[in-house]
PDB file of C-alpha atoms in Angstrom:
ATOM      1  CA  LEU A  10     -12.405 -46.328 -50.659  1.00 52.00           C
ATOM      2  CA  ASN A  11     -15.581 -48.370 -50.714  1.00 51.00           C
ATOM      3  CA  GLY A  12     -15.793 -48.896 -54.505  1.00 57.00           C
ATOM      4  CA  GLY A  13     -18.323 -46.150 -55.235  1.00 58.00           C
ATOM      5  CA  ALA A  14     -20.943 -47.558 -52.861  1.00 55.00           C
ATOM      6  CA  PRO A  15     -23.089 -45.120 -50.885  1.00 54.00           C
ATOM      7  CA  PRO A  16     -21.606 -44.089 -47.531  1.00 54.00           C
ATOM      8  CA  ARG A  17     -22.179 -46.518 -44.695  1.00 53.00           C
ATOM      9  CA  PRO A  18     -24.062 -45.402 -41.596  1.00 49.00           C
ATOM     10  CA  VAL A  19     -21.969 -44.364 -38.611  1.00 50.00           C
ATOM     11  CA  ASN A  20     -23.294 -45.637 -35.284  1.00 47.00           C
ATOM     12  CA  GLY A  21     -26.483 -46.761 -37.012  1.00 48.00           C
ATOM     13  CA  ARG A  22     -27.206 -43.318 -38.459  1.00 48.00           C
ATOM     14  CA  SER A  23     -27.517 -42.665 -42.158  1.00 47.00           C
ATOM     15  CA  THR A  24     -25.404 -39.896 -43.673  1.00 47.00           C
ATOM     16  CA  ARG A  25     -27.773 -39.378 -46.611  1.00 48.00           C
ATOM     17  CA  GLY A  26     -29.681 -36.114 -46.590  1.00 48.00           C
ATOM     18  CA  LYS A  27     -27.575 -34.713 -43.753  1.00 45.00           C
ATOM     19  CA  LYS A  28     -26.439 -31.663 -45.737  1.00 44.00           C
ATOM     20  CA  ALA A  29     -29.972 -30.788 -46.825  1.00 42.00           C
ATOM     21  CA  THR A  30     -31.188 -31.078 -43.224  1.00 40.00           C
ATOM     22  CA  GLN A  31     -28.395 -28.791 -41.995  1.00 40.00           C
ATOM     23  CA  GLU A  32     -29.218 -26.186 -44.649  1.00 41.00           C
ATOM     24  CA  GLN A  33     -32.914 -26.237 -43.722  1.00 41.00           C
ATOM     25  CA  GLY A  34     -32.049 -25.850 -40.013  1.00 40.00           C
ATOM     26  CA  GLN A  35     -29.994 -22.721 -40.668  1.00 40.00           C
ATOM     27  CA  ALA A  36     -32.885 -20.672 -42.053  1.00 38.00           C
ATOM     28  CA  LEU A  37     -33.841 -17.937 -39.593  1.00 41.00           C
ATOM     29  CA  ASP A  38     -36.918 -15.797 -39.835  1.00 44.00           C
ATOM     30  CA  GLY A  39     -34.913 -12.778 -38.652  1.00 46.00           C
ATOM     31  CA  THR A  40     -37.529 -11.302 -36.329  1.00 49.00           C
ATOM     32  CA  ASP A  41     -36.734 -12.999 -33.050  1.00 50.00           C
ATOM     33  CA  GLY A  42     -33.654 -15.114 -33.694  1.00 53.00           C
ATOM     34  CA  LEU A  43     -35.636 -18.359 -33.671  1.00 48.00           C
ATOM     35  CA  LYS A  44     -35.610 -20.855 -36.486  1.00 47.00           C
ATOM     36  CA  SER A  45     -38.556 -20.469 -38.823  1.00 52.00           C
ATOM     37  CA  ALA A  46     -39.379 -24.146 -38.294  1.00 61.00           C
ATOM     38  CA  SER A  47     -41.230 -25.227 -35.175  1.00 79.00           C
ATOM     39  CA  LEU A  48     -39.381 -26.034 -31.970  1.00 86.00           C
ATOM     40  CA  GLY A  49     -39.564 -29.447 -30.392  1.00 91.00           C
ATOM     41  CA  LEU A  50     -41.237 -29.733 -27.000  1.00 91.00           C
ATOM     42  CA  PHE A  51     -37.997 -30.324 -25.087  1.00 92.00           C
ATOM     43  CA  HIS A  52     -36.120 -27.583 -26.950  1.00 93.00           C
ATOM     44  CA  ALA A  53     -38.858 -25.107 -26.019  1.00 93.00           C
ATOM     45  CA  LEU A  54     -38.881 -26.360 -22.401  1.00 93.00           C
ATOM     46  CA  GLY A  55     -35.142 -25.754 -22.220  1.00 92.00           C
ATOM     47  CA  ARG A  56     -35.575 -22.184 -23.381  1.00 91.00           C
ATOM     48  CA  PHE A  57     -38.125 -21.601 -20.622  1.00 89.00           C
ATOM     49  CA  LEU A  58     -36.343 -23.411 -17.813  1.00 90.00           C
ATOM     50  CA  TYR A  59     -32.801 -22.186 -18.392  1.00 90.00           C
ATOM     51  CA  CYS A  60     -33.976 -18.534 -18.651  1.00 88.00           C
ATOM     52  CA  LYS A  61     -30.930 -17.427 -20.627  1.00 90.00           C
ATOM     53  CA  ARG A  62     -30.144 -13.736 -20.655  1.00 89.00           C
ATOM     54  CA  LEU A  63     -27.417 -11.458 -21.932  1.00 87.00           C
ATOM     55  CA  ARG A  64     -24.981 -10.050 -19.399  1.00 84.00           C
ATOM     56  CA  PRO A  65     -25.674  -6.391 -18.650  1.00 83.00           C
ATOM     57  CA  GLY A  66     -23.723  -4.168 -21.032  1.00 77.00           C
ATOM     58  CA  SER A  67     -22.696  -7.036 -23.347  1.00 73.00           C
ATOM     59  CA  THR A  68     -25.049  -5.958 -26.143  1.00 55.00           C
ATOM     60  CA  THR A  69     -27.985  -3.710 -26.562  1.00 54.00           C
ATOM     61  CA  THR A  70     -31.426  -5.068 -27.334  1.00 55.00           C
ATOM     62  CA  GLU A  71     -34.344  -3.348 -28.922  1.00 58.00           C
ATOM     63  CA  THR A  72     -38.018  -4.166 -28.362  1.00 59.00           C
ATOM     64  CA  GLN A  73     -40.444  -3.473 -31.161  1.00 59.00           C
ATOM     65  CA  THR A  74     -44.124  -4.257 -31.514  1.00 58.00           C
ATOM     66  CA  VAL A  75     -45.141  -6.148 -34.635  1.00 57.00           C
ATOM     67  CA  ASN A  76     -48.778  -7.175 -35.116  1.00 63.00           C
ATOM     68  CA  GLY A  77     -49.483  -6.683 -31.431  1.00 60.00           C
ATOM     69  CA  SER A  78     -46.672  -8.886 -30.089  1.00 61.00           C
ATOM     70  CA  ALA A  79     -43.411  -7.626 -28.632  1.00 62.00           C
ATOM     71  CA  LYS A  80     -40.254  -8.794 -30.375  1.00 61.00           C
ATOM     72  CA  ARG A  81     -36.734  -8.363 -28.984  1.00 63.00           C
ATOM     73  CA  ARG A  82     -33.753  -8.323 -31.281  1.00 58.00           C
ATOM     74  CA  LYS A  83     -30.054  -7.719 -30.854  1.00 52.00           C
ATOM     75  CA  VAL A  84     -28.822  -4.437 -32.269  1.00 55.00           C
ATOM     76  CA  THR A  85     -25.109  -5.186 -32.009  1.00 54.00           C
ATOM     77  CA  ALA A  86     -23.319  -8.504 -32.155  1.00 57.00           C
ATOM     78  CA  GLY A  87     -22.122  -9.895 -28.881  1.00 62.00           C
ATOM     79  CA  PRO A  88     -21.772 -12.968 -26.723  1.00 74.00           C
ATOM     80  CA  GLU A  89     -24.284 -15.777 -26.623  1.00 85.00           C
ATOM     81  CA  PRO A  90     -27.037 -15.753 -23.995  1.00 88.00           C
ATOM     82  CA  GLN A  91     -26.247 -17.650 -20.812  1.00 87.00           C
ATOM     83  CA  GLN A  92     -27.597 -18.500 -17.404  1.00 86.00           C
ATOM     84  CA  LEU A  93     -26.566 -15.623 -15.187  1.00 85.00           C
ATOM     85  CA  PRO A  94     -25.389 -16.057 -11.584  1.00 85.00           C
ATOM     86  CA  HIS A  95     -27.830 -15.370  -8.774  1.00 80.00           C
ATOM     87  CA  GLU A  96     -26.272 -12.017  -7.852  1.00 83.00           C
ATOM     88  CA  LEU A  97     -27.108 -10.598 -11.322  1.00 83.00           C
ATOM     89  CA  LEU A  98     -30.740 -11.752 -11.080  1.00 80.00           C
ATOM     90  CA  VAL A  99     -31.558 -10.190  -7.711  1.00 81.00           C
ATOM     91  CA  PRO A 100     -33.376  -7.848  -7.252  1.00 81.00           C
ATOM     92  CA  LYS A 101     -35.924  -8.676  -9.936  1.00 80.00           C
ATOM     93  CA  ALA A 102     -36.348  -5.027 -10.923  1.00 82.00           C
ATOM     94  CA  SER A 103     -32.762  -4.813 -12.158  1.00 85.00           C
ATOM     95  CA  ARG A 104     -32.387  -8.187 -13.890  1.00 85.00           C
ATOM     96  CA  PRO A 105     -31.729  -8.153 -17.643  1.00 88.00           C
ATOM     97  CA  PRO A 106     -34.586  -9.193 -19.952  1.00 88.00           C
ATOM     98  CA  LEU A 107     -34.889 -12.762 -21.210  1.00 88.00           C
ATOM     99  CA  TYR A 108     -33.087 -13.455 -24.481  1.00 91.00           C
ATOM    100  CA  TYR A 109     -36.098 -15.298 -25.967  1.00 91.00           C
ATOM    101  CA  VAL A 110     -39.654 -13.963 -25.941  1.00 91.00           C
ATOM    102  CA  PRO A 111     -41.613 -16.622 -23.981  1.00 90.00           C
ATOM    103  CA  GLU A 112     -44.821 -16.172 -25.997  1.00 90.00           C
ATOM    104  CA  ASP A 113     -42.940 -16.775 -29.263  1.00 92.00           C
ATOM    105  CA  VAL A 114     -41.230 -19.888 -27.883  1.00 92.00           C
ATOM    106  CA  LEU A 115     -44.583 -21.309 -26.765  1.00 90.00           C
ATOM    107  CA  GLU A 116     -46.128 -20.552 -30.161  1.00 91.00           C
ATOM    108  CA  LYS A 117     -43.234 -22.147 -32.062  1.00 92.00           C
ATOM    109  CA  SER A 118     -43.384 -25.279 -29.891  1.00 91.00           C
ATOM    110  CA  GLN A 119     -46.801 -26.039 -31.436  1.00 90.00           C
ATOM    111  CA  THR A 120     -47.796 -27.733 -28.189  1.00 90.00           C
ATOM    112  CA  ASP A 121     -51.048 -27.254 -26.324  1.00 90.00           C
ATOM    113  CA  HIS A 122     -50.346 -24.721 -23.577  1.00 86.00           C
ATOM    114  CA  ARG A 123     -51.846 -26.943 -20.859  1.00 86.00           C
ATOM    115  CA  ILE A 124     -49.537 -29.833 -21.775  1.00 91.00           C
ATOM    116  CA  PHE A 125     -46.575 -27.458 -21.967  1.00 91.00           C
ATOM    117  CA  LEU A 126     -47.339 -26.072 -18.494  1.00 87.00           C
ATOM    118  CA  ASP A 127     -47.618 -29.603 -17.085  1.00 90.00           C
ATOM    119  CA  TRP A 128     -44.108 -30.319 -18.411  1.00 92.00           C
ATOM    120  CA  ILE A 129     -42.818 -27.042 -16.914  1.00 91.00           C
ATOM    121  CA  PHE A 130     -44.322 -27.901 -13.514  1.00 89.00           C
ATOM    122  CA  THR A 131     -42.831 -31.409 -13.642  1.00 92.00           C
ATOM    123  CA  ASN A 132     -39.305 -30.290 -14.566  1.00 93.00           C
ATOM    124  CA  ALA A 133     -38.995 -26.916 -12.790  1.00 91.00           C
ATOM    125  CA  PRO A 134     -37.994 -28.251  -9.317  1.00 92.00           C
ATOM    126  CA  ARG A 135     -34.619 -29.361 -10.699  1.00 92.00           C
ATOM    127  CA  PHE A 136     -33.818 -25.716 -11.502  1.00 89.00           C
ATOM    128  CA  TYR A 137     -34.357 -24.326  -7.981  1.00 87.00           C
ATOM    129  CA  GLY A 138     -31.582 -24.370  -5.409  1.00 84.00           C
ATOM    130  CA  ASP A 139     -33.654 -22.959  -2.553  1.00 86.00           C
ATOM    131  CA  VAL A 140     -36.827 -24.573  -1.245  1.00 92.00           C
ATOM    132  CA  GLU A 141     -38.382 -21.136  -0.527  1.00 91.00           C
ATOM    133  CA  ASP A 142     -37.948 -20.103  -4.176  1.00 87.00           C
ATOM    134  CA  LEU A 143     -39.513 -23.403  -5.241  1.00 91.00           C
ATOM    135  CA  ALA A 144     -42.457 -22.824  -2.876  1.00 94.00           C
ATOM    136  CA  THR A 145     -42.960 -19.327  -4.342  1.00 92.00           C
ATOM    137  CA  PHE A 146     -42.891 -20.784  -7.865  1.00 91.00           C
ATOM    138  CA  ALA A 147     -45.376 -23.536  -6.958  1.00 92.00           C
ATOM    139  CA  ALA A 148     -47.767 -21.067  -5.299  1.00 94.00           C
ATOM    140  CA  ALA A 149     -47.657 -18.664  -8.261  1.00 90.00           C
ATOM    141  CA  PHE A 150     -48.066 -21.551 -10.687  1.00 88.00           C
ATOM    142  CA  ALA A 151     -51.077 -22.899  -8.747  1.00 88.00           C
ATOM    143  CA  ASP A 152     -52.690 -19.437  -8.691  1.00 89.00           C
ATOM    144  CA  CYS A 153     -52.222 -19.044 -12.436  1.00 82.00           C
ATOM    145  CA  ASN A 154     -53.592 -22.508 -13.039  1.00 80.00           C
ATOM    146  CA  ALA A 155     -56.684 -21.823 -10.926  1.00 84.00           C
ATOM    147  CA  TRP A 156     -57.357 -18.387 -12.478  1.00 84.00           C
ATOM    148  CA  GLY A 157     -56.642 -19.633 -15.984  1.00 75.00           C
ATOM    149  CA  GLY A 158     -59.351 -22.297 -15.864  1.00 67.00           C
ATOM    150  CA  GLY A 159     -56.920 -25.181 -15.625  1.00 56.00           C
ATOM    151  CA  PHE A 160     -58.372 -26.367 -12.318  1.00 50.00           C
ATOM    152  CA  ARG A 161     -59.406 -30.036 -12.656  1.00 53.00           C
TER     153      ARG A 161
END
């Protein structure tokens, strides 16, 4: 159509190298369902803030310890993780486990933990519907910050 010329960019984006990038992005390390490449800061923040879980009974998960860190993996195929409604998250003792292991997400973000926590604290209020829950979060976060040596 265009006389053998290279494809033109669509909306200012180049189409060259797109296939290679997609193939690289599909490589999984197989241990925790995360891409073997590092996560961007905002991608990792989303995994923390949205707290996606599997619905109870949708699939079974298995926790195994590898090199001192706990890894969760799906045993049977099932639906994608999702934000669960409030009634499935209360009481805390009966809520399903998180789909992603928070320590692994933080490690793969390759971001200093203090900077990451500052971003969490800045963005977390948008995810709370009740001011009492937000106050509990802020108090727990402040305690952790003080005990963890982050007090400035």
